[in-house]
mmCIF file of C-alpha atoms and ligand atoms in Angstrom:
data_model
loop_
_atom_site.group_PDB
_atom_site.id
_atom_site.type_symbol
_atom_site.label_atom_id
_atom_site.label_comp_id
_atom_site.label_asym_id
_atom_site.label_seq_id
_atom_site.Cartn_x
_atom_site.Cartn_y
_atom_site.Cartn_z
ATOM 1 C CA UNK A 3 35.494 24.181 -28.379
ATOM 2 C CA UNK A 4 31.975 24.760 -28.828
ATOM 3 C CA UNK A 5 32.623 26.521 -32.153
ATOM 4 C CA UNK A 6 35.056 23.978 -33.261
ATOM 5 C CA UNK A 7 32.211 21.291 -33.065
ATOM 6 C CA UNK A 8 29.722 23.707 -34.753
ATOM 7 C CA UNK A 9 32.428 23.675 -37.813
ATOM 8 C CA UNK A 10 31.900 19.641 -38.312
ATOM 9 C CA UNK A 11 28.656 19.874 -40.158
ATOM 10 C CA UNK A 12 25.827 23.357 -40.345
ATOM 11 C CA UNK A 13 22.797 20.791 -41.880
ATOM 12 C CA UNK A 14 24.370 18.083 -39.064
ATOM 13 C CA UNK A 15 24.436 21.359 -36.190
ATOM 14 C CA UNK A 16 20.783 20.640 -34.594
ATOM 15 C CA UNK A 17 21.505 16.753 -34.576
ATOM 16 C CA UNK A 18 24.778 17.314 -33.065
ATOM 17 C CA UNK A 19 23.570 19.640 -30.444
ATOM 18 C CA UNK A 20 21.004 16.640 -29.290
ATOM 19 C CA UNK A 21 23.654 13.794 -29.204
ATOM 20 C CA UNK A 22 26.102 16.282 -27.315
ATOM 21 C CA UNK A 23 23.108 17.428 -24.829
ATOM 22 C CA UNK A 24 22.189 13.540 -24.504
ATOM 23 C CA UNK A 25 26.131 12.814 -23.668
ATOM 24 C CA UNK A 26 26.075 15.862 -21.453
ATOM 25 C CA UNK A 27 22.932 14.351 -19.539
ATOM 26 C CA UNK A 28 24.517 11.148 -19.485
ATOM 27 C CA UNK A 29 27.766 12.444 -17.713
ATOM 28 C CA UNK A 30 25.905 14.121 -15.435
ATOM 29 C CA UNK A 31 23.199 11.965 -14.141
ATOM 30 C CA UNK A 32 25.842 9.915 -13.718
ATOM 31 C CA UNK A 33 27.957 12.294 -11.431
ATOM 32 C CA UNK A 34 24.823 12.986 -9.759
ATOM 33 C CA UNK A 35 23.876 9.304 -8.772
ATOM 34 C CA UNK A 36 27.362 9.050 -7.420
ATOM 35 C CA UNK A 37 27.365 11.810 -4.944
ATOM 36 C CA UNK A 38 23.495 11.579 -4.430
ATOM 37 C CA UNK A 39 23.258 15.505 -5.221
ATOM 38 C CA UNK A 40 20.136 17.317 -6.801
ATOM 39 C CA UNK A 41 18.345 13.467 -6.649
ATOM 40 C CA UNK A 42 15.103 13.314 -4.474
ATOM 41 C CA UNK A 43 11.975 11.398 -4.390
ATOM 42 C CA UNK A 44 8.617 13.100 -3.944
ATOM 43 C CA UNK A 45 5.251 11.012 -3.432
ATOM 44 C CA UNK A 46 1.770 11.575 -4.922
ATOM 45 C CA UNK A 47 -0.966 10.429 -2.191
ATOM 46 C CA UNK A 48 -3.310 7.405 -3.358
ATOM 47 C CA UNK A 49 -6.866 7.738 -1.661
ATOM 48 C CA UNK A 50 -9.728 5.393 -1.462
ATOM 49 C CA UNK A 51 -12.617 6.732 -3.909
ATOM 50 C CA UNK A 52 -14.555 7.896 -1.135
ATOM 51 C CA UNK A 53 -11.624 10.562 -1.828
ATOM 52 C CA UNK A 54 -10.929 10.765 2.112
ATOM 53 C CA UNK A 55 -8.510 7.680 3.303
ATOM 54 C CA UNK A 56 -5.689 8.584 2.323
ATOM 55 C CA UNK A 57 -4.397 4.310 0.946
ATOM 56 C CA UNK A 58 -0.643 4.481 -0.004
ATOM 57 C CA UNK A 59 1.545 6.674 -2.411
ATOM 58 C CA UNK A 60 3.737 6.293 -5.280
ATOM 59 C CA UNK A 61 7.155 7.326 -4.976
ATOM 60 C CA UNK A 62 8.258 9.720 -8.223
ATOM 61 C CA UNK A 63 12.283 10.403 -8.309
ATOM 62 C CA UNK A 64 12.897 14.169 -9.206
ATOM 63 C CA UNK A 65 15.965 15.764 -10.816
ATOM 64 C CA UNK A 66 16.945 19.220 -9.827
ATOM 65 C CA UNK A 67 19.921 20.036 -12.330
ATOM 66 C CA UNK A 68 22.638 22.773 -10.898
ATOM 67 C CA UNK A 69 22.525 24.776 -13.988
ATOM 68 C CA UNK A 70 19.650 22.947 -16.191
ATOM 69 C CA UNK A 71 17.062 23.392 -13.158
ATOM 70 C CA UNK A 72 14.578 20.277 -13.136
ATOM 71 C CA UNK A 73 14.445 17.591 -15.345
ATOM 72 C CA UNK A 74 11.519 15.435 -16.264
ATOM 73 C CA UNK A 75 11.854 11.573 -15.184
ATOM 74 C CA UNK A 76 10.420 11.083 -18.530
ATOM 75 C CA UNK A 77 13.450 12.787 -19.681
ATOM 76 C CA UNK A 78 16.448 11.106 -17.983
ATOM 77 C CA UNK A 79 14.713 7.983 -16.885
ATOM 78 C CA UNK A 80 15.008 6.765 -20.940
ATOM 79 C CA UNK A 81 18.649 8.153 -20.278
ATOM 80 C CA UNK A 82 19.288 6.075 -17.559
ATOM 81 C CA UNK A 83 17.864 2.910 -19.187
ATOM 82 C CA UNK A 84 20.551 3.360 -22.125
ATOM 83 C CA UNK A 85 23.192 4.151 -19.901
ATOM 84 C CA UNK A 86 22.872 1.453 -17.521
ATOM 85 C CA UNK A 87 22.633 3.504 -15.079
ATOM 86 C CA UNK A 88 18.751 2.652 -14.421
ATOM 87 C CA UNK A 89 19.916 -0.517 -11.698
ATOM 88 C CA UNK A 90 21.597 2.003 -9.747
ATOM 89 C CA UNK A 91 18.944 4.943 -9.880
ATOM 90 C CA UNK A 92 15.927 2.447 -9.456
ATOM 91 C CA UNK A 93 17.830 1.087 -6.334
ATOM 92 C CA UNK A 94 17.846 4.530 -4.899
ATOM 93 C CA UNK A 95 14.433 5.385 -5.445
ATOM 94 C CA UNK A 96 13.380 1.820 -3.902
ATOM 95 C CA UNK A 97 15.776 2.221 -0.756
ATOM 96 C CA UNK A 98 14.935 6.272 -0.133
ATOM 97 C CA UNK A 99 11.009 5.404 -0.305
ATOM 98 C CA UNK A 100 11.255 2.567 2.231
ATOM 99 C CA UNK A 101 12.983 4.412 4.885
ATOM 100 C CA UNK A 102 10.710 7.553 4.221
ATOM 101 C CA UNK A 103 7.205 5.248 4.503
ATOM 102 C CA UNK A 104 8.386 3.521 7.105
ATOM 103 C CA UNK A 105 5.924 4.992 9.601
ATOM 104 C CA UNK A 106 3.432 6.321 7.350
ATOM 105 C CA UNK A 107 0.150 4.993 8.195
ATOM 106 C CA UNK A 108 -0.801 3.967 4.686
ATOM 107 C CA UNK A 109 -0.988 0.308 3.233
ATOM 108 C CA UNK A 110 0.757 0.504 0.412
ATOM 109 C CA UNK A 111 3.788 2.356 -1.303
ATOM 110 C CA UNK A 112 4.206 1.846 -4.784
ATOM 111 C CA UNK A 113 7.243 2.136 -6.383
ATOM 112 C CA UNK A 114 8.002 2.534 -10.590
ATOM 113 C CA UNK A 115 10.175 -0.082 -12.324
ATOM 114 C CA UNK A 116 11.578 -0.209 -15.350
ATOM 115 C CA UNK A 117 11.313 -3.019 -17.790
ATOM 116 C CA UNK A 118 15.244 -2.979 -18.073
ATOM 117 C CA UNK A 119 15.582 -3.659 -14.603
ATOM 118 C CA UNK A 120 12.565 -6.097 -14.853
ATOM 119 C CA UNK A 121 14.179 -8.004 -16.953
ATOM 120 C CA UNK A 122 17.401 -8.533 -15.493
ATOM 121 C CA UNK A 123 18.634 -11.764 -13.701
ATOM 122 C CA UNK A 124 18.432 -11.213 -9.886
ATOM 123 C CA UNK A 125 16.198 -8.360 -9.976
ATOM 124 C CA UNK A 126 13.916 -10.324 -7.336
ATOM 125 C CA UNK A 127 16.441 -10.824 -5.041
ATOM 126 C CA UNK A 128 17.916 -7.414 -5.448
ATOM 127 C CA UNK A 129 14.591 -6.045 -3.994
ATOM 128 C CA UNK A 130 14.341 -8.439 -1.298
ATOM 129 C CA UNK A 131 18.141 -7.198 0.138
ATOM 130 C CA UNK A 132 16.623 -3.600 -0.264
ATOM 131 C CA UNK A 133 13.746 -4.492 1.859
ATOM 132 C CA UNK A 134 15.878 -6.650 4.706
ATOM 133 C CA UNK A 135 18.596 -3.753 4.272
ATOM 134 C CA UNK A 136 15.920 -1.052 5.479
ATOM 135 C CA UNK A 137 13.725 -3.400 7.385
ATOM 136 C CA UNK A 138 10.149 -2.292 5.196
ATOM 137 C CA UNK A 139 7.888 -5.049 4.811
ATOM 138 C CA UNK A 140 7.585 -7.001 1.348
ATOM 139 C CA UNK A 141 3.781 -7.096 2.297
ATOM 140 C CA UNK A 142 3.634 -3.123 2.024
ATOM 141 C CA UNK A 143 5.796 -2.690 -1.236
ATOM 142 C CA UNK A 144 4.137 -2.572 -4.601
ATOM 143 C CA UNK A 145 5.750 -2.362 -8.048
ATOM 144 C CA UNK A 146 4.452 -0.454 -10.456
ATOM 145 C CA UNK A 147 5.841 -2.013 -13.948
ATOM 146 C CA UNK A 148 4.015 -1.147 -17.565
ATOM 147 C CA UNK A 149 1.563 -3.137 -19.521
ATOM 148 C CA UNK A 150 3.615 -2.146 -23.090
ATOM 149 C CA UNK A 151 6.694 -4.014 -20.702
ATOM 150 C CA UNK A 152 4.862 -7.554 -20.890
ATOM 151 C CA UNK A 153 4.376 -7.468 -24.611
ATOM 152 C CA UNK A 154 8.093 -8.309 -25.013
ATOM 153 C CA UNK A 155 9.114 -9.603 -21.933
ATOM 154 C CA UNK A 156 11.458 -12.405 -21.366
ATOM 155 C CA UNK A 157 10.845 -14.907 -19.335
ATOM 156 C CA UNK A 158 13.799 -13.678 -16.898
ATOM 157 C CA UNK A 159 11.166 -10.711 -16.355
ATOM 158 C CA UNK A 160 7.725 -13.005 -15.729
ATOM 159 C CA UNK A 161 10.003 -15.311 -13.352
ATOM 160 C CA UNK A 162 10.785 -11.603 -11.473
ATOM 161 C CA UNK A 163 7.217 -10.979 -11.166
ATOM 162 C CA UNK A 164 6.755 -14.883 -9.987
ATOM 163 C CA UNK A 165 9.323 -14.340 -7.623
ATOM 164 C CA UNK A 166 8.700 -11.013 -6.191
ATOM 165 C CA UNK A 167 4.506 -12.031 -5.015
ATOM 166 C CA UNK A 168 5.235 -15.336 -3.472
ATOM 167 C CA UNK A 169 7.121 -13.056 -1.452
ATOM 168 C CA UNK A 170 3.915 -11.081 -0.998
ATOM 169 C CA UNK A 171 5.190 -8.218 -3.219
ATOM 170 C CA UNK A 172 2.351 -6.750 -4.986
ATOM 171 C CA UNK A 173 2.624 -5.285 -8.570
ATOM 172 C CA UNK A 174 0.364 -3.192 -10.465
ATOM 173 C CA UNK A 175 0.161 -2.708 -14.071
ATOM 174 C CA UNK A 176 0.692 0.840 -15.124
ATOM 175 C CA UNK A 177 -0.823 2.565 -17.746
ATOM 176 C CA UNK A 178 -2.918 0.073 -18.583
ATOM 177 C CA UNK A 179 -5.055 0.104 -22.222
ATOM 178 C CA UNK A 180 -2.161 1.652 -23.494
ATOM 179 C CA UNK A 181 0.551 -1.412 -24.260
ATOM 180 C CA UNK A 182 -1.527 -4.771 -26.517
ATOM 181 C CA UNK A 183 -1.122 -8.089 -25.174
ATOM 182 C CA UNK A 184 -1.874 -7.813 -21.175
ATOM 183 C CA UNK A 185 -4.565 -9.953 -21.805
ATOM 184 C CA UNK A 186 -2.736 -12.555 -22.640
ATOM 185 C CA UNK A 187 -0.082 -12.087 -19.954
ATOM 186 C CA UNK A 188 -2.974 -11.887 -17.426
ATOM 187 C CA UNK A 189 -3.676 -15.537 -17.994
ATOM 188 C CA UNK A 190 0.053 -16.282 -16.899
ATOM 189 C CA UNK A 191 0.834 -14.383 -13.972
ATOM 190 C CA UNK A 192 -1.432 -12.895 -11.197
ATOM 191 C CA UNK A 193 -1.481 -9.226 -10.690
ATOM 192 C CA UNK A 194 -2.857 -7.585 -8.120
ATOM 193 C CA UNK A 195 -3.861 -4.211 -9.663
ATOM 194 C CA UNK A 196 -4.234 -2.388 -12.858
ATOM 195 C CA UNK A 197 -3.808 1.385 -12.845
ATOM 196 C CA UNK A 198 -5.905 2.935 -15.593
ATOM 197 C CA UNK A 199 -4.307 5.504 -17.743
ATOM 198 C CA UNK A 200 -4.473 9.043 -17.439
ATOM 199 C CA UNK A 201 -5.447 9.250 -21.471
ATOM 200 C CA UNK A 202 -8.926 7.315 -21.209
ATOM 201 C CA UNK A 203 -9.279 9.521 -17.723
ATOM 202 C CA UNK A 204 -9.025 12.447 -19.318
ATOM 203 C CA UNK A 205 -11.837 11.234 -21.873
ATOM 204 C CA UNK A 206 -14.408 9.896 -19.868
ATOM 205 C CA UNK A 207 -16.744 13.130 -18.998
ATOM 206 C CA UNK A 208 -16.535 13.641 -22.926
ATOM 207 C CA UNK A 209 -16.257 10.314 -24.345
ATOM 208 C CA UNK A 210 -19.157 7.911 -23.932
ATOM 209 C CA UNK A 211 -17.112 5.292 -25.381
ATOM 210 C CA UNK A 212 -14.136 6.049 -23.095
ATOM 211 C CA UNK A 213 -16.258 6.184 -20.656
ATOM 212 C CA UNK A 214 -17.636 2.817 -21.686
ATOM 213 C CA UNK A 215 -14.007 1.558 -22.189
ATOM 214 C CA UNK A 216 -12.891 2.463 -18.372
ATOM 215 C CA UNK A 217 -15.925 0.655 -16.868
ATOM 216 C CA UNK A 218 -15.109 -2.225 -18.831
ATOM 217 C CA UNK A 219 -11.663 -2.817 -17.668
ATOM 218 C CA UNK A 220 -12.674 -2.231 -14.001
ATOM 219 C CA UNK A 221 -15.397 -4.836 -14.348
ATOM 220 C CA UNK A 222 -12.790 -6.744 -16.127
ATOM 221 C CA UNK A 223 -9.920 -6.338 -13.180
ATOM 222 C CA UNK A 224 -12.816 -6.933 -10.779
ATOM 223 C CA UNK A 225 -13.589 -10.203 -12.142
ATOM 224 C CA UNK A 226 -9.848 -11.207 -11.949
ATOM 225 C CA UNK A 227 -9.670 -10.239 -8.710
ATOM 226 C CA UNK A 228 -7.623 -7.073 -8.783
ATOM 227 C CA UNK A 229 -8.000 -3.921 -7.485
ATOM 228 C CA UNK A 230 -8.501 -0.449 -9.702
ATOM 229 C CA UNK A 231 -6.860 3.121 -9.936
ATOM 230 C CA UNK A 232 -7.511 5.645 -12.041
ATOM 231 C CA UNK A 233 -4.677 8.128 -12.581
ATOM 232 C CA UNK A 234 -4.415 11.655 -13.151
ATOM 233 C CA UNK A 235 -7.756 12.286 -12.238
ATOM 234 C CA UNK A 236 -8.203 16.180 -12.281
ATOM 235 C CA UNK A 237 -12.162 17.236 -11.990
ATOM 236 C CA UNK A 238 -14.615 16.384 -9.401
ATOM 237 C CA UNK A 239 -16.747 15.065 -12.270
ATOM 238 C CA UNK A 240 -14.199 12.207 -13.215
ATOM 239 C CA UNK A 241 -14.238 11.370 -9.755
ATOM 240 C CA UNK A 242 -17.995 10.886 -9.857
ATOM 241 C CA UNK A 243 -18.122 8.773 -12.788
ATOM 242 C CA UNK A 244 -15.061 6.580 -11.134
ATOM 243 C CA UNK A 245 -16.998 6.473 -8.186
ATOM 244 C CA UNK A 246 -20.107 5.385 -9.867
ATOM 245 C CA UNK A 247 -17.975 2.478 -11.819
ATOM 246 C CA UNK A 248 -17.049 1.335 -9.084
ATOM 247 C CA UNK A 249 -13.375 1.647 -9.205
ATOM 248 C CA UNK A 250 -11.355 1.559 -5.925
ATOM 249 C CA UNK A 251 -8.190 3.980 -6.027
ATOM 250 C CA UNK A 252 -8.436 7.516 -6.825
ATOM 251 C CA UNK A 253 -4.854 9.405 -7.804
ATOM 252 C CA UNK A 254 -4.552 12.999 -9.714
ATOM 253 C CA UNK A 255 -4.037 16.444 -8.772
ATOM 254 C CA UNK A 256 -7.389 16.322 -8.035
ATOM 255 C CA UNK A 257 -6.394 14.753 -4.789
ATOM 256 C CA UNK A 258 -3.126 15.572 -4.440
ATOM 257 C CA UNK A 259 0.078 16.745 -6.207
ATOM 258 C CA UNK A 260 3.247 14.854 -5.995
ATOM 259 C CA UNK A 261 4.536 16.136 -3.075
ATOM 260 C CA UNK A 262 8.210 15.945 -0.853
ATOM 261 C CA UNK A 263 7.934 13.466 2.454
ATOM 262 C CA UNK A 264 7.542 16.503 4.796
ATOM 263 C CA UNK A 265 4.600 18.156 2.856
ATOM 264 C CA UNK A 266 2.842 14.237 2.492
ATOM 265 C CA UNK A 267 3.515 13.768 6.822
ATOM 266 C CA UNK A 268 1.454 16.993 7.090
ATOM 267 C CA UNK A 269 -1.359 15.638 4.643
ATOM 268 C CA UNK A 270 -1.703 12.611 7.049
ATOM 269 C CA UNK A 271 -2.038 14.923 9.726
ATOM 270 C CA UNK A 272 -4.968 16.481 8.540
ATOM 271 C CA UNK A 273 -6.105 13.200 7.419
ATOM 272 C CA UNK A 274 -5.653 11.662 10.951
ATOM 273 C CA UNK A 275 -7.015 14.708 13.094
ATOM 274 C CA UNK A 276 -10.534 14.670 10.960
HETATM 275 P P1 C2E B 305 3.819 7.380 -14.263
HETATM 276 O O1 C2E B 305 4.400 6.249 -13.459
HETATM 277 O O2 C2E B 305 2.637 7.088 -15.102
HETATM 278 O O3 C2E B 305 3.537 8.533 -13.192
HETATM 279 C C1 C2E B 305 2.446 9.402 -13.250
HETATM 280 C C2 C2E B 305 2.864 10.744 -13.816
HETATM 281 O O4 C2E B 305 1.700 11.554 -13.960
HETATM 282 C C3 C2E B 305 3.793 11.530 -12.886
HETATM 283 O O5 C2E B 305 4.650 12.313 -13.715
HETATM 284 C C4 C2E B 305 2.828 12.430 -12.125
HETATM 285 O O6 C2E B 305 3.426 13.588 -11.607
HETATM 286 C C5 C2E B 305 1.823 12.747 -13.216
HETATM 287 N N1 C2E B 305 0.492 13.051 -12.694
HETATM 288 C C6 C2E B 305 -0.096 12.596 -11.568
HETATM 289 N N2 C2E B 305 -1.352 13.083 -11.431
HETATM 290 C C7 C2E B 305 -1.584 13.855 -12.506
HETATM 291 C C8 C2E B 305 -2.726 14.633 -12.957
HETATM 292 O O7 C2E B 305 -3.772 14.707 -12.311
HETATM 293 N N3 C2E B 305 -2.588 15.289 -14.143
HETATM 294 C C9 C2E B 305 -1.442 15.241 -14.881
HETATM 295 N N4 C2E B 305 -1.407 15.939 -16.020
HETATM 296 N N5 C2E B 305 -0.350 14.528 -14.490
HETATM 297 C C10 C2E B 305 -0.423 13.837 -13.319
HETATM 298 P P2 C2E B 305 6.229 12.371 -13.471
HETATM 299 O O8 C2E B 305 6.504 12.405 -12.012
HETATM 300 O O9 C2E B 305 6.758 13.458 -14.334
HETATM 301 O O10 C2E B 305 6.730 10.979 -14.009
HETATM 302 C C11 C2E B 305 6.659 10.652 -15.372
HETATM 303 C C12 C2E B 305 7.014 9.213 -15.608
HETATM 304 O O11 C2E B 305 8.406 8.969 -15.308
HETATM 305 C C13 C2E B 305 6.245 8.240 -14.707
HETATM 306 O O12 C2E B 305 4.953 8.015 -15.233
HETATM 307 C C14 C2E B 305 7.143 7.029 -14.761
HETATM 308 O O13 C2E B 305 6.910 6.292 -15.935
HETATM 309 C C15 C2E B 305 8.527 7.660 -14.833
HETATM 310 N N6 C2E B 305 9.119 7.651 -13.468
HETATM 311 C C16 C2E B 305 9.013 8.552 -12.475
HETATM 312 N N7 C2E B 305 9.717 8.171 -11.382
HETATM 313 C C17 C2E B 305 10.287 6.974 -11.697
HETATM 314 C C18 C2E B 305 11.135 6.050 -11.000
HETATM 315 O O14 C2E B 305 11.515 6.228 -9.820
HETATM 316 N N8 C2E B 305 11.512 4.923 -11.687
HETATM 317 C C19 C2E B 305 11.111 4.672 -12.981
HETATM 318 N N9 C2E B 305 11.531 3.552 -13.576
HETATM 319 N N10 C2E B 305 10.300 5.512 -13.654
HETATM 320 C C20 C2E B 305 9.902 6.657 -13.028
HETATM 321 CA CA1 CA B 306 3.570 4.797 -12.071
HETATM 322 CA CA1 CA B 307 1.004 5.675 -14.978
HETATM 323 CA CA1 CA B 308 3.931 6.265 -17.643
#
């Protein structure tokens, strides 16, 4: 079979071999969100920038493939999206990460969403019956959802938003200074946090005008009224500079990997005992 497909085109093989693989992906993502196999969610601690209180963590699904071993989310979550299969997966996610916070003593747990489902009549309410279903409180969820997501949103998507903090829902914008017209969605709808990307992180021990660029959007969220996390912060030097900008949410492997429930419950162990 697999020769007999290789026969079609030779200058078409390579091409093939990715629209086949994609298919293959596909069909089995699909299998696997149907019998819940090889899916898990692991969590990546959020801590105050004093770098001790441990505040809340974001949920990160995970894809162990029988034969393929892991797949990145930034692999099969595009997948997903195409395949209509994101409603379902995001679903998951949101329902497993409830009932695994449920007694964790942080304030927050922040969960990804995808513009696809963001933009989807009755994504609002879906949420809510996820929340009554598992009995987490609205006031302790927060979406993550991507500034680049805004730029073309619908309106179905900004009445989500609407709809999802007057139920006291909070949503962050992530990987922010990498989409173009926030600013002028900021003026419509009330956030509650910005998460600063990892790219301008990276920068800002090298980059004076990173650096500059990263206090300015933390002054800028401060004067809006939302709260500030820097992600992917890996050195003890970009956690001084953070610090020193005043920003108010440290995440990175400096901190903390992303890490299953039973490894995070051990974290707050430590965390509690000191
Ligand atoms: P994201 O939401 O920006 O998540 C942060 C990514 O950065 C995660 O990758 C995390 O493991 C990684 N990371 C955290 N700290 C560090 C660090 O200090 N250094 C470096 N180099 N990386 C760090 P991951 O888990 O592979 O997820 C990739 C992306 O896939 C996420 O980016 C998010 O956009 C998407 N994703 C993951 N889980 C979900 C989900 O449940 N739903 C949706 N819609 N998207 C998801
Ligand atoms: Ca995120
Ligand atoms: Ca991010
Ligand atoms: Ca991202």
């Amino acid at each position: 079979k697999m020769a007999g497909r290789r026969r079609v085109s030779i200058f078409g093989a390579q091409m093939d071999d990715a629209i086949q693989n994609r298919a293959a992906i596909e069909a089995e993502l699909r299998e696997a969100l149907r019998t819940k196999t090889g899916l898990s969610v692991v969590y990546q601690p959020k801590y105050a920038i004093d770098g001790v209180r441990m505040l809340g963590a974001e949920a990160l699904v995970r894809w162990q493939h029988p034969e393929r071993g892991p797949i990145s989310p930034a692999v099969f979550i595009p997948v997903a999206e195409e395949a209509n299969l994101i409603a379902d997966l995001g679903l998951w996610v949101l329902e497993t990460a409830c009932r695994d916070a449920m007694d964790w003593p942080v304030e927050h747990l922040a969960v990804n969403v995808s513009p696809v489902q963001l933009r989807s009549a009755g994504f609002a309410e879906t949420v809510f019956a996820a929340l009554a279903k598992v009995g987490f409180p609205a006031s302790r969820l927060e979406l993550e959802v991507t500034e680049t997501d805004f730029a073309d949103a619908e309106e179905i998507g900004v009445e989500n938003i609407k709809t999802l903090t007057a139920a006291g829902i909070a949503i962050a914008i992530d990987d922010f200074g990498t989409g173009s017209s926030t600013f002028e969605r900021l003026r419509e709808i009330s956030f509650d946090r910005i998460k600063i990307d990892r790219s301008f992180v990276k920068n800002i021990t090298e980059s004076e005008g990173d650096a500059e660029l990263v206090r300015a959007m933390i002054s800028m969220a401060h004067a809006k009224g939302l709260k500030t996390t820097a992600e992917g912060v890996e050195t003890a030097e970009q956690r001084d500079i953070l610090r020193s900008f005043g920003c108010d949410e440290l995440q990175g492997y400096l901190l903390g990997k992303p890490m299953p429930p039973t490894q995070l419950i051990q974290v707050f162990g430590a965390g509690l005992a000191a």
